[in-house]
Coordinates of C-alpha atoms in Angstrom, one line a residue:
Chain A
X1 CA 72.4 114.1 14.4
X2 CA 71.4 111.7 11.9
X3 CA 73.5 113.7 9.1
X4 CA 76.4 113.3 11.7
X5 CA 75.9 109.2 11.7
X6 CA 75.8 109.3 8.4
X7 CA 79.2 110.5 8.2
X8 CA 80.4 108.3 10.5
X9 CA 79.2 105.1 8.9
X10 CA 80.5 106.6 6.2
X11 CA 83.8 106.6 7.4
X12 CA 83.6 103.6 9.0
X13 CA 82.7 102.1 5.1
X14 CA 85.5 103.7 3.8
X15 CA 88.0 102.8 6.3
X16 CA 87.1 98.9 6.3
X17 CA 89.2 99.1 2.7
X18 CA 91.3 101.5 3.0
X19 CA 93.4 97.6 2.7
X20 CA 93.1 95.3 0.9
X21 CA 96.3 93.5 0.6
X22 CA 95.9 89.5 0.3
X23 CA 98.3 88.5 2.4
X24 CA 101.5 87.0 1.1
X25 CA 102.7 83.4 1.2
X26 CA 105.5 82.4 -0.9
X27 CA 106.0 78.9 -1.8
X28 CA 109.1 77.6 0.0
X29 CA 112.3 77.7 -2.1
X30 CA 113.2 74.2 -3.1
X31 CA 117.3 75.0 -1.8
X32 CA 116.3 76.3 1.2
X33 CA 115.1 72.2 2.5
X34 CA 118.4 71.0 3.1
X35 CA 118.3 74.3 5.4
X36 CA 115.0 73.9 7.2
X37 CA 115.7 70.7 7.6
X38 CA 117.3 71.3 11.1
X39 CA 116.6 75.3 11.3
X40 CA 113.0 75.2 10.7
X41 CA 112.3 72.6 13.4
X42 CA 113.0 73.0 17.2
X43 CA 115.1 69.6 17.8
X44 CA 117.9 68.3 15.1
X45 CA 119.9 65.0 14.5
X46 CA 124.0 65.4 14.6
X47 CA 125.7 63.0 13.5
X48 CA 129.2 62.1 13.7
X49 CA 131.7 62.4 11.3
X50 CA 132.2 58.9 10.2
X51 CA 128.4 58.7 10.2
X52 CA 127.6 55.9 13.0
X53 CA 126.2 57.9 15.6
X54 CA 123.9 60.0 15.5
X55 CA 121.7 61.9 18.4
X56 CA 119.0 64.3 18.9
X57 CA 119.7 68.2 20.1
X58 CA 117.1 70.8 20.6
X59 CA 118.1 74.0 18.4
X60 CA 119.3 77.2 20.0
X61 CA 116.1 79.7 19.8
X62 CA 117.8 82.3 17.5
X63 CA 118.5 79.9 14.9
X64 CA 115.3 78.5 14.5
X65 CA 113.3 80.1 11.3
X66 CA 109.5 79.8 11.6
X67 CA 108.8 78.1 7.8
X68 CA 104.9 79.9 7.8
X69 CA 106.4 82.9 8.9
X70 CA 109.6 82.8 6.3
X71 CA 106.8 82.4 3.8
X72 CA 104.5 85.8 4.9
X73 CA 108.2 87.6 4.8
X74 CA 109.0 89.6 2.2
X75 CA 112.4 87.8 1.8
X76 CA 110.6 84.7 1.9
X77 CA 111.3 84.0 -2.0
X78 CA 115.1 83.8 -1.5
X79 CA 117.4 80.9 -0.9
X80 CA 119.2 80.9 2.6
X81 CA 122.7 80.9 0.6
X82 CA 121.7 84.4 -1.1
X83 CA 122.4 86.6 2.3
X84 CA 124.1 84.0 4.7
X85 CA 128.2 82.6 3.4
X86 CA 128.3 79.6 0.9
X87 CA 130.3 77.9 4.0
X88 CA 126.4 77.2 5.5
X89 CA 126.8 74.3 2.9
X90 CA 128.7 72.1 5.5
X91 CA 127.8 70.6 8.5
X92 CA 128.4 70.8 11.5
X93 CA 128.7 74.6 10.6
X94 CA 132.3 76.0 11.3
X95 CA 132.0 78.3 14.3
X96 CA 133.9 81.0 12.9
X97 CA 130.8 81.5 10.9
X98 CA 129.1 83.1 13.9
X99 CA 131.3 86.4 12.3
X100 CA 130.3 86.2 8.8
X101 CA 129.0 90.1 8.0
X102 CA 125.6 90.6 7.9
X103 CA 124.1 92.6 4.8
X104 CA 122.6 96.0 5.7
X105 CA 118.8 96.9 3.6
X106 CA 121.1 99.6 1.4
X107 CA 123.4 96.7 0.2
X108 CA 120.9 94.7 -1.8
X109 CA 118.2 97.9 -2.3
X110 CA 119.5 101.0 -2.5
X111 CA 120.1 103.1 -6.1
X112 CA 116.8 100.6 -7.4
X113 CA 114.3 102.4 -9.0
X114 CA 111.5 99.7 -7.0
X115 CA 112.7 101.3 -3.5
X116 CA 112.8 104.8 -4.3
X117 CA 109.9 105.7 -2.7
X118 CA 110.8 104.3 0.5
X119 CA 113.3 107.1 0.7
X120 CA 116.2 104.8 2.1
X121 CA 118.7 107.8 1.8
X122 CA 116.6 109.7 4.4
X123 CA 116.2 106.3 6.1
X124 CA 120.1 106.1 6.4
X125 CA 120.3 109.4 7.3
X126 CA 118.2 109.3 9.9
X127 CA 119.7 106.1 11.4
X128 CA 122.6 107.5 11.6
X129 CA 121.3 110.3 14.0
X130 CA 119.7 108.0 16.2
X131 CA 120.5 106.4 19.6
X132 CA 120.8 103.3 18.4
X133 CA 123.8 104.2 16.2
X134 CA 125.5 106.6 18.0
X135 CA 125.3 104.2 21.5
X136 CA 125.9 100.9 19.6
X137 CA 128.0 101.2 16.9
X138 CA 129.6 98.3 16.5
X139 CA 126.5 95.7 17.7
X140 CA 123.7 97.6 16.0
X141 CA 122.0 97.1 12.8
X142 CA 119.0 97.0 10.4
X143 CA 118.0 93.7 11.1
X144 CA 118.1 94.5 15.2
X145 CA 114.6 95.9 14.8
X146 CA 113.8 94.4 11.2
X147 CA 114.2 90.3 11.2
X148 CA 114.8 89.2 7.9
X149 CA 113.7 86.3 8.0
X150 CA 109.8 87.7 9.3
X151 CA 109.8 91.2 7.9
X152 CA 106.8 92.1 6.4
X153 CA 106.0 95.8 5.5
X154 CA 104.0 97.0 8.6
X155 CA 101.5 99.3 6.3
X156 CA 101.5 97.5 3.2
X157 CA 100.9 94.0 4.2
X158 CA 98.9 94.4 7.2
X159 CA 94.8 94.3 6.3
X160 CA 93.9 97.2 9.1
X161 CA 96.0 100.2 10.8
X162 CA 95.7 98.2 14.1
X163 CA 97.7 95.7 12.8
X164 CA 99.9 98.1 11.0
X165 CA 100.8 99.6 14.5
X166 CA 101.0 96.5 16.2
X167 CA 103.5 95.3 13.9
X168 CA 105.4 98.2 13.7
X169 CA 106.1 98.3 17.9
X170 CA 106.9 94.5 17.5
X171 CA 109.9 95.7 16.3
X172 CA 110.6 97.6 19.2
X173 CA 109.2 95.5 21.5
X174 CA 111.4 92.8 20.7
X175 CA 113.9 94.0 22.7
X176 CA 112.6 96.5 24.6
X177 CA 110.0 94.1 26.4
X178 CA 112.2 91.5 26.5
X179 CA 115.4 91.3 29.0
X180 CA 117.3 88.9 27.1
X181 CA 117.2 90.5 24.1
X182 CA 117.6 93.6 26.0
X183 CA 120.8 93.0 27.8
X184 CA 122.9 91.7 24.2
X185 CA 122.6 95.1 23.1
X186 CA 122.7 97.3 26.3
X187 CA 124.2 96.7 30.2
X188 CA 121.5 98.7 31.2
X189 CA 118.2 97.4 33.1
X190 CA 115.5 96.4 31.0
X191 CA 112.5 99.0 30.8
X192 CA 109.0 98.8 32.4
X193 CA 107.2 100.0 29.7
X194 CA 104.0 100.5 31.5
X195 CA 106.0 102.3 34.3
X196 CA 107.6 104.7 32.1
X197 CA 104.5 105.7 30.2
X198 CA 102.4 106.1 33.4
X199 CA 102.1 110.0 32.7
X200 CA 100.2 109.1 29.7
X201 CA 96.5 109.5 30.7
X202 CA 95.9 106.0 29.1
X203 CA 99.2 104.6 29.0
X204 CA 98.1 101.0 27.4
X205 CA 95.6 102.8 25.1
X206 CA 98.8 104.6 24.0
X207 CA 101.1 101.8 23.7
X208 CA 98.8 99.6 21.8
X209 CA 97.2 102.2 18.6
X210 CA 100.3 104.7 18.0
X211 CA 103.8 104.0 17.0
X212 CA 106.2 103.7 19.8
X213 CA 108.2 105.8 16.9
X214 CA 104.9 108.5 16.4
X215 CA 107.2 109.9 20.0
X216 CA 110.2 108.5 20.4
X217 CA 111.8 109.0 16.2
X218 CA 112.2 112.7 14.7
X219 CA 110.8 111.8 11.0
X220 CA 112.7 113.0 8.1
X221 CA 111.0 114.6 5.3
X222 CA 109.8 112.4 2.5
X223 CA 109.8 109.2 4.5
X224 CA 106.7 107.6 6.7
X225 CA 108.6 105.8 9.4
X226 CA 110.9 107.6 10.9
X227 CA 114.4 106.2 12.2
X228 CA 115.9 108.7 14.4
X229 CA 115.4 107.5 16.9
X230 CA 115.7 110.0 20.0
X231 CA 117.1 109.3 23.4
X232 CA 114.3 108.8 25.8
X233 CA 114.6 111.7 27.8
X234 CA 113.8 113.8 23.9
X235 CA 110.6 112.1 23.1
X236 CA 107.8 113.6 22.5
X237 CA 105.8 114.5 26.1
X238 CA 103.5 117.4 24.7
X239 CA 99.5 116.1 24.6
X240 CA 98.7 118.6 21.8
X241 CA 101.2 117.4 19.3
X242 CA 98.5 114.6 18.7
X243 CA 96.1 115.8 20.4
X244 CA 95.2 118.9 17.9
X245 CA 94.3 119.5 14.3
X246 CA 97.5 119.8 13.2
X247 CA 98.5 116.2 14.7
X248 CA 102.4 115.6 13.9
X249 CA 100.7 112.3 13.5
X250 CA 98.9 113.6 10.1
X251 CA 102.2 113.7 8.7
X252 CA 103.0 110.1 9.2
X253 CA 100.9 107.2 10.9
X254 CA 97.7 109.3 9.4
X255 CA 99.3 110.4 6.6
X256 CA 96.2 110.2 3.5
X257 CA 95.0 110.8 0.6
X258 CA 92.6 112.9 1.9
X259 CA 89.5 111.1 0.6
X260 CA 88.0 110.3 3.9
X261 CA 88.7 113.3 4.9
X262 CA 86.0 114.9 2.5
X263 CA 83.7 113.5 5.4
X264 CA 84.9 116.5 7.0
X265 CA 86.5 114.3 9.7
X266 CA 90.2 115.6 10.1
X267 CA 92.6 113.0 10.2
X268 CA 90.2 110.6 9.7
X269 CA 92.1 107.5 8.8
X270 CA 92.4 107.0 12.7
X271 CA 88.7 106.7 13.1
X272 CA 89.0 103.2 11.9
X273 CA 90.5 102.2 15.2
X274 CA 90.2 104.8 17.3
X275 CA 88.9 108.6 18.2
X276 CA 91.9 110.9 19.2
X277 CA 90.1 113.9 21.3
X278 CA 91.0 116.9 19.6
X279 CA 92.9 115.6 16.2
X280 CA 89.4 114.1 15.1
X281 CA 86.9 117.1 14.3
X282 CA 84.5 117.5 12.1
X283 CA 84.2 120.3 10.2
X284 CA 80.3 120.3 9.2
X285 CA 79.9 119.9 12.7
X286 CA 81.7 122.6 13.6
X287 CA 80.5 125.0 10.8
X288 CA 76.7 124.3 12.4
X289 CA 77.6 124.5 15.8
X290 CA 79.7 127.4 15.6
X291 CA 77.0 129.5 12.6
X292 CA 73.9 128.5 15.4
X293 CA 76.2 129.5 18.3
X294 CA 77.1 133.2 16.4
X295 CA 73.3 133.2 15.7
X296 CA 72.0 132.5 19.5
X297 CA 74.4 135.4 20.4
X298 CA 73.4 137.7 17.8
X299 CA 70.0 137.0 18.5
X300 CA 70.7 137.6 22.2
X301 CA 72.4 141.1 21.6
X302 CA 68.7 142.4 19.2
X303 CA 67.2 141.2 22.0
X304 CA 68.9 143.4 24.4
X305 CA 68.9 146.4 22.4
X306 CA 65.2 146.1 22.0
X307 CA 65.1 145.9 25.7
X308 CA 67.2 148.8 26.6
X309 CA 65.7 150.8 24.2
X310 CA 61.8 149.6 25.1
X311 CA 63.0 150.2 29.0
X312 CA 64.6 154.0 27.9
X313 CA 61.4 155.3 26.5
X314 CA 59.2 153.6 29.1
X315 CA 61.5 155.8 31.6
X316 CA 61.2 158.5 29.8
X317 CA 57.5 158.6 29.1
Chain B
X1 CA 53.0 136.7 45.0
X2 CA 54.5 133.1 46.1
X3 CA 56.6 132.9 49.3
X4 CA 60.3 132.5 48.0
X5 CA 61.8 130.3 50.4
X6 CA 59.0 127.5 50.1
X7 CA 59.8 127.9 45.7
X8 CA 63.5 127.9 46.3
X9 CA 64.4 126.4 49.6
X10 CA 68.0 125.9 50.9
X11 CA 68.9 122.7 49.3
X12 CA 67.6 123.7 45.9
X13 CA 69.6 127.1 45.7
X14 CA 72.9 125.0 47.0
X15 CA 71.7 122.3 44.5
X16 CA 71.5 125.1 41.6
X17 CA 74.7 127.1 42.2
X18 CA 77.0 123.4 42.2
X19 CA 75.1 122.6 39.2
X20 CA 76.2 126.2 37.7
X21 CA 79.8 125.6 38.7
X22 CA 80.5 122.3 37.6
X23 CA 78.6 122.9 34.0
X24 CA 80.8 126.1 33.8
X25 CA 83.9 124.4 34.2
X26 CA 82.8 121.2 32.3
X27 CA 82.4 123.4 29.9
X28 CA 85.3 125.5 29.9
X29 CA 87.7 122.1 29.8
X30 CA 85.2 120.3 27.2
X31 CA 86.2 123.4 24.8
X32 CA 89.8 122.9 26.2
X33 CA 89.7 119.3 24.9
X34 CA 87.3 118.9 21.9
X35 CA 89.4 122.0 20.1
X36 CA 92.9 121.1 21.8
X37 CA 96.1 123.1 20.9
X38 CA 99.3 123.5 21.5
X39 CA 98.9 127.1 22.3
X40 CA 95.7 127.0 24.7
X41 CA 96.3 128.9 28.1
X42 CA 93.2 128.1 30.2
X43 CA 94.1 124.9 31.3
X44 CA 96.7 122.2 29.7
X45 CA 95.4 119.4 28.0
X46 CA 95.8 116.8 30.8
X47 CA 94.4 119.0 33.4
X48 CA 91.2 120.0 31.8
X49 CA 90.7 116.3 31.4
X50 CA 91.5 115.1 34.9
X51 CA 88.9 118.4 36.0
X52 CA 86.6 117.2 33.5
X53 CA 86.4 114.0 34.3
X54 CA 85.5 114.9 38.3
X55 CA 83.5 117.7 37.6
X56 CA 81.5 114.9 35.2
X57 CA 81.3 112.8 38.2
X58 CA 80.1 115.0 40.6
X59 CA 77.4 116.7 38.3
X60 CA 76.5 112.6 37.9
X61 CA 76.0 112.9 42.1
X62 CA 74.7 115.9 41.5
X63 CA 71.8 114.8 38.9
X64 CA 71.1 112.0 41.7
X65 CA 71.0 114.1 44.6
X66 CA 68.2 116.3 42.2
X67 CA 66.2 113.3 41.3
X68 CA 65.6 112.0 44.8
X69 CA 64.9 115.4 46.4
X70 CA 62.5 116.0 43.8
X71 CA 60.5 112.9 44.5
X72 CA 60.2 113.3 48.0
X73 CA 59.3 117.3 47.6
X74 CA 56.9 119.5 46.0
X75 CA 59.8 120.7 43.7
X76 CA 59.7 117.5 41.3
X77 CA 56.0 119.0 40.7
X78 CA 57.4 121.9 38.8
X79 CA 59.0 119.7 36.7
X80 CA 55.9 118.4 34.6
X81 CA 55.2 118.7 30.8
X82 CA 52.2 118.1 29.0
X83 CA 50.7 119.0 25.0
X84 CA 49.4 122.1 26.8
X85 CA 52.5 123.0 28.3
X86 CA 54.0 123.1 24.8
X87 CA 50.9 125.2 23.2
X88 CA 51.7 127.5 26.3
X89 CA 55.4 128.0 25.6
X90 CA 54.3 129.0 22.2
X91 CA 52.7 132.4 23.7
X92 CA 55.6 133.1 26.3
X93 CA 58.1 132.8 23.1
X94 CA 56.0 135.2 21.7
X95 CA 55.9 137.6 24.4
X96 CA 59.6 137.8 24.9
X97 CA 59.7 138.3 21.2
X98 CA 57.2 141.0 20.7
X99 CA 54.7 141.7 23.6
X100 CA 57.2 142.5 26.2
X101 CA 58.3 145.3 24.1
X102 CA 54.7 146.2 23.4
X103 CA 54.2 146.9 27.5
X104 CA 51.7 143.5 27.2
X105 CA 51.6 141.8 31.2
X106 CA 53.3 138.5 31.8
X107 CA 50.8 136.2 30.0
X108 CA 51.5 134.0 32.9
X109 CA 52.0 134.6 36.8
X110 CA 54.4 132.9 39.4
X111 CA 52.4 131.2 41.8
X112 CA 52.7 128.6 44.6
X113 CA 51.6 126.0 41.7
X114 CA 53.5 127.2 38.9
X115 CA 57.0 128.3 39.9
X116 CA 58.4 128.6 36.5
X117 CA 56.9 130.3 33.0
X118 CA 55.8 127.6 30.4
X119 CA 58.7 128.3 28.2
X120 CA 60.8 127.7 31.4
X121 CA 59.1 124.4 32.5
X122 CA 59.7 122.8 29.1
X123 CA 63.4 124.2 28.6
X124 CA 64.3 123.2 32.4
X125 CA 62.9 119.7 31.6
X126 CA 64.7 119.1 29.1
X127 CA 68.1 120.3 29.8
X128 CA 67.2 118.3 33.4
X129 CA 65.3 115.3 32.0
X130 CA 66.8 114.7 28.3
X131 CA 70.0 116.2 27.8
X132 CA 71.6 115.6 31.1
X133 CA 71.2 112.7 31.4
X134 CA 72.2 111.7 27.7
X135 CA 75.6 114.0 28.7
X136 CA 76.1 112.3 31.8
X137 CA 75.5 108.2 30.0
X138 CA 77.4 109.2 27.1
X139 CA 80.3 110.6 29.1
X140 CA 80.2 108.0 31.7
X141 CA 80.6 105.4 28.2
X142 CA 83.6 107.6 27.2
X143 CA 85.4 107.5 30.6
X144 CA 85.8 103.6 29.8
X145 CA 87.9 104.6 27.3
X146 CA 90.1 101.4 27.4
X147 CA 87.8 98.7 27.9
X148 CA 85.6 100.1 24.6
X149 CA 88.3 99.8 22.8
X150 CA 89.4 96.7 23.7
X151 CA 85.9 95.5 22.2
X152 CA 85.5 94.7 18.9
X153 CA 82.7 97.3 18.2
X154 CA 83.7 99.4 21.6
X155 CA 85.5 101.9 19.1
X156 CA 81.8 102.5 17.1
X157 CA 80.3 102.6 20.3
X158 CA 83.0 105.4 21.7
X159 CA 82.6 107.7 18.2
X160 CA 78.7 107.5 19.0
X161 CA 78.8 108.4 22.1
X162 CA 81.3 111.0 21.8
X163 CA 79.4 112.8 18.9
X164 CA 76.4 112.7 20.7
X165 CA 78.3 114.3 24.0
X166 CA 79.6 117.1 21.9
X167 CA 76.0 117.7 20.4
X168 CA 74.6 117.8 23.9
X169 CA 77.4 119.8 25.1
X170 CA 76.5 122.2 22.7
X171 CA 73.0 122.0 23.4
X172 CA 73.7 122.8 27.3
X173 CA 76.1 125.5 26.7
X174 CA 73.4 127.5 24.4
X175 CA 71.1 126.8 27.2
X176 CA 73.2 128.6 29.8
X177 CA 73.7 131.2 27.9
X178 CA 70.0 132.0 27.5
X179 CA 69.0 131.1 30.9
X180 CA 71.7 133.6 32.2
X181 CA 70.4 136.2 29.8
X182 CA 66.8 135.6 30.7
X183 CA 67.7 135.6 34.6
X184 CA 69.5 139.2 34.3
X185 CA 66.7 140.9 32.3
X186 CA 64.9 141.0 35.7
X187 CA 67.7 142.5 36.9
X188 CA 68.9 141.5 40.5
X189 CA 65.9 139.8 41.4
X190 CA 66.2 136.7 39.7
X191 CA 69.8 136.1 41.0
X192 CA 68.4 137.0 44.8
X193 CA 65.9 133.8 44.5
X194 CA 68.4 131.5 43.4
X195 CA 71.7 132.2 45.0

C-alpha cells in the first residue's frame, strides 16, 4: 500500500508541472489607443460633426474589447487596423462597415513553418465536415468559437489541464449556454445542457473535466483538437470509449509523453484532476494483484489434490 | 457436539447468505468497472455501476444490522481476538497444510464457546472488523464523486480512497474464495449450518 502512495504522490509531483507557462501579457499597442478609447470602455462620447455637442452612449456589448483580456490573447500584439478595414480610422464609423470580411486563421497562418504543427490543413478539413459548416455556411466561422480578440491557446497557455478544459468548452459554451448568442446563429431553441447530458452518470462531473469536443468532434489524425464537429444525435454515447485502457481520450485530451506513465498509471496525465474508473490502472498493481491471485488459486488447486488423494487412500486402506 | 441452531440461528444464516450475494455481485460489477471495456458482456458499464452502488449500500445496512445483533447476542462473542488467538491460528494453518493429510485430529473442537477454528476467528474478524468497513468508508467517500472533486484536495482524497477500495476488494475477493474452499472440503455439512 505504501509502494502504491508512493506512486501516486509521485504523480501528483509530476503532474503539478507538467505546465509551466507564465502567462502572457502583452504591452498594449501604442495605435490601438485611439481604438480603445471608446471600444475598450463600456460608455463613449459622440460628438457632432461640427464638434459642439457632444454626449455620452453606452457601447453595444459585442463591440466592447476587454483591454486585460486583449493583452493575455495571443493576438494581443497587433494593431486593430491589421485585421479590421483602414475605414475604422473615421468616426462615426460608416455602417456599411458592419460587412467588411472577416479573416479566417488560414489567411494569416497557413503554409508558415511556426503553425505546422498545429496541422491547420486537417483543421480545415475537418471543419469542413462539421455541422457547423454544412448547417451555416454563410454565418459560420473560425472566430464563432475562437474570439480573436481573447484567444489564448487552451493547452499551451493554461497552467493546469482543468483550466485547459475549461477554456476549451468556453468556446462552446458561448453560444451553446447562451440564448442570445444561440439564436444569431440557429432558429432553433437553445439547449439545456444539463438536460441533455442527464444519461451521463455524473452529468456536471462530465461537463466540467472533458472536452465538450472529447464526444461531440471526430478527431483527425495528426491534430489534438478536433473540429468535426458531429451532429448531436452522432456523439459519442458509449461509457467504455473513456472508460477503458484504450480511452479515445489517450489520443487527444490525454495525449503524453508517456513519462508519467512510467508510474505505471495508464493515461495518467488525468490524475492531476481527476480518476477516470477504468482508463486509470495501474499496472504494478495489477501485476501483484493478478501474480498473488494466480498464486491463491494455484495454491488452492495443490491443496485439493492433496486432499483427494489423502481421502482416496484413507478409503482405500 | 454444539447444538446448531443456538451457533447459527435464523437471523445469522439470513444475515450470511445477503452478505454472500451482495459481495458476489459487488464483486462481479467492481471487476466490470475497475477493468472496463468496450467488449465486456456481464453487465454494461452504467449498469454494473448503478448495481454497485445499491448492492454497496445495502451491504452498508447489512454491516449495521450485523453490528447491533452481535451486541445484543452471544454471536458478537465469537468475534474476539487476542495474542493467543494469533499463536493458535499458527497451528490450524499448519494442520490444513500438513497434519490433515497426516490423519492428525482437529487440533481444535467446535464447541458452544468456540464456534469457529482460530484461523477462522481471526480471518472472519478481519474481513468483518478491518476490511469491511475500510470497503464500505472508502466506497461511501467515492459515491460523492462530485462534491470531492469540487474540493480543492477532494480529487487526492478520491485517488486514496479508490486505491485503497481496490486493495480491499482484492483482499475480500481472495477471502471468498478460500472461505468457499474451506466450507466445501467438509463436504455438505458446512453449507447445511449456514444456509
Amino acid at each position: 500500500m505504501k509502494r502504491n502512495l508512493l506512486f501516486l504522490l509521485g504523480i501528483v509531483f509530476l503532474t503539478q508541472f507538467s505546465f509551466s507557462q507564465k502567462p502572457r501579457n502583452h504591452p498594449l499597442v501604442a495605435e490601438n489607443g485611439e481604438c480603445l478609447r471608446c471600444h475598450g470602455q463600456t460608455v463613449y462620447t459622440a460628438h457632432s460633426t461640427d464638434g459642439r455637442k457632444q454626449t455620452k452612449r453606452p457601447m453595444s456589448q459585442a463591440c466592447i474589447i476587454a483591454i486585460p483580456g486583449y493583452q493575455k490573447a495571443i493576438h494581443g500584439s497587433l494593431k486593430c487596423i491589421d485585421c479590421h478595414a483602414e475605414g475604422y480610422k473615421n468616426t462615426p464609423h460608416s455602417p456599411d462597415l458592419q460587412f467588411e470580411s472577416v479573416y479566417t486563421c488560414t489567411d494569416c497562418h497557413e503554409g508558415t513553418k511556426k503553425f505546422k504543427r498545429f496541422h491547420l490543413d486537417s483543421i480545415v478539413a475537418g471543419y469542413d465536415k462539421s455541422v457547423h459548416a454544412k448547417a451555416m455556411a454563410k454565418t459560420f466561422s473560425c472566430w464563432k468559437c475562437h474570439n480573436p480578440h481573447t484567444y489564448v491557446n487552451a493547452f499551451s497557455d493554461q497552467t493546469d489541464l482543468k483550466s485547459a478544459i475549461t477554456v476549451s468548452n468556453a468556446a462552446c459554451l458561448d453560444c451553446h449556454n447562451n440564448a442570445v448568442k444561440y439564436k444569431l446563429l440557429t432558429n432553433k431553441p437553445a439547449d439545456n445542457l444539463i438536460k441533455e447530458h442527464v444519461w451521463l452518470k455524473h452529468p456536471e462531473l462530465h461537463l466540467k473535466n472533458i472536452r465538450c469536443v472529447d464526444c461531440h468532434a471526430k478527431l483527425a489524425s495528426g491534430t489534438f483538437t478536433p473540429h468535426e464537429i458531429l451532429p448531436a444525435q452522432d456523439a459519442i454515447r458509449k461509457c467504455t470509449a473513456c472508460h477503458s485502457q484504450n480511452s479515445i481520450l489517450a489520443n487527444s485530451l490525454l495525449k503524453s509523453d508517456k513519462k508519467s506513465d512510467l508510474l505505471g498509471f495508464s493515461n495518467s496525465k488525468s490524475l492531476e484532476y481527476a480518476f477516470i474508473m477504468g482508463a486509470n490502472r495501474n499496472i504494478w498493481l495489477n501485476i501483484i494483484s493478478g501474480s498473488l491471485f494466480a498464486l491463491l488459486l494455484v495454491g488452492l488447486f495443490i491443496h485439493l489434490i492433496f486432499t483427494l488423494r489423502y481421502r482416496k487412500l484413507h478409503k482405500n486402506g | 457436539m454444539a447444538d446448531q441452531t443456538l451457533l447459527y440461528p435464523r437471523w445469522l444464516r439470513l444475515w450470511h447468505s445477503v452478505n454472500g450475494i451482495l459481495c458476489l455481485f459487488l464483486m462481479v460489477t467492481g471487476l466490470v468497472m475497475q477493468y472496463a471495456s468496450p467488449s465486456t458482456i456481464v453487465f454494461s458499464f452504467p449498469t454494473a455501476i448503478t448495481v454497485h452502488n445499491i448492492c454497496g449500500i445495502l451491504l452498508i445496512l447489512n454491516w449495521i444490522i450485523f453490528i447491533i445483533a452481535n451486541a445484543l447476542s452471544r454471536n458478537g462473542s465469537y468475534y474476539k481476538i487476542s495474542l493467543k488467538l494469533i499463536r493458535e491460528s499458527t497451528v490450524q494453518f499448519r494442520y490444513y497444510i500438513s497434519g490433515m493429510f497426516k490423519g492428525e485430529p482437529k487440533p481444535f473442537k467446535e464447541d458452544s464457546d468456540r464456534k469457529f477454528n482460530p484461523l477462522q476467528q481471526l480471518t472472519y474478524w478481519l474481513a468483518m472488523y478491518v476490511i469491511l468497513p475500510l470497503i464500505v468508508i472508502t466506497g461511501f467517500i467515492m459515491i460523492n464523486i462530485e462534491q470531492l472533486l469540487s474540493d480543492e484536495h477532494g480529487i487526492f482524497i478520491y485517488q486514496i480512497a479508490d486505491l485503497l477500495h481496490i486493495c480491499a476488494a482484492f483482499f475480500i475477493s481472495a477471502f471468498m474464495f478460500i472461505h468457499f474452499y474451506l466450507a466445501a472440503l467438509d463436504g455438505k455439512t458446512n453449507f447445511k449450518k449456514i444456509i
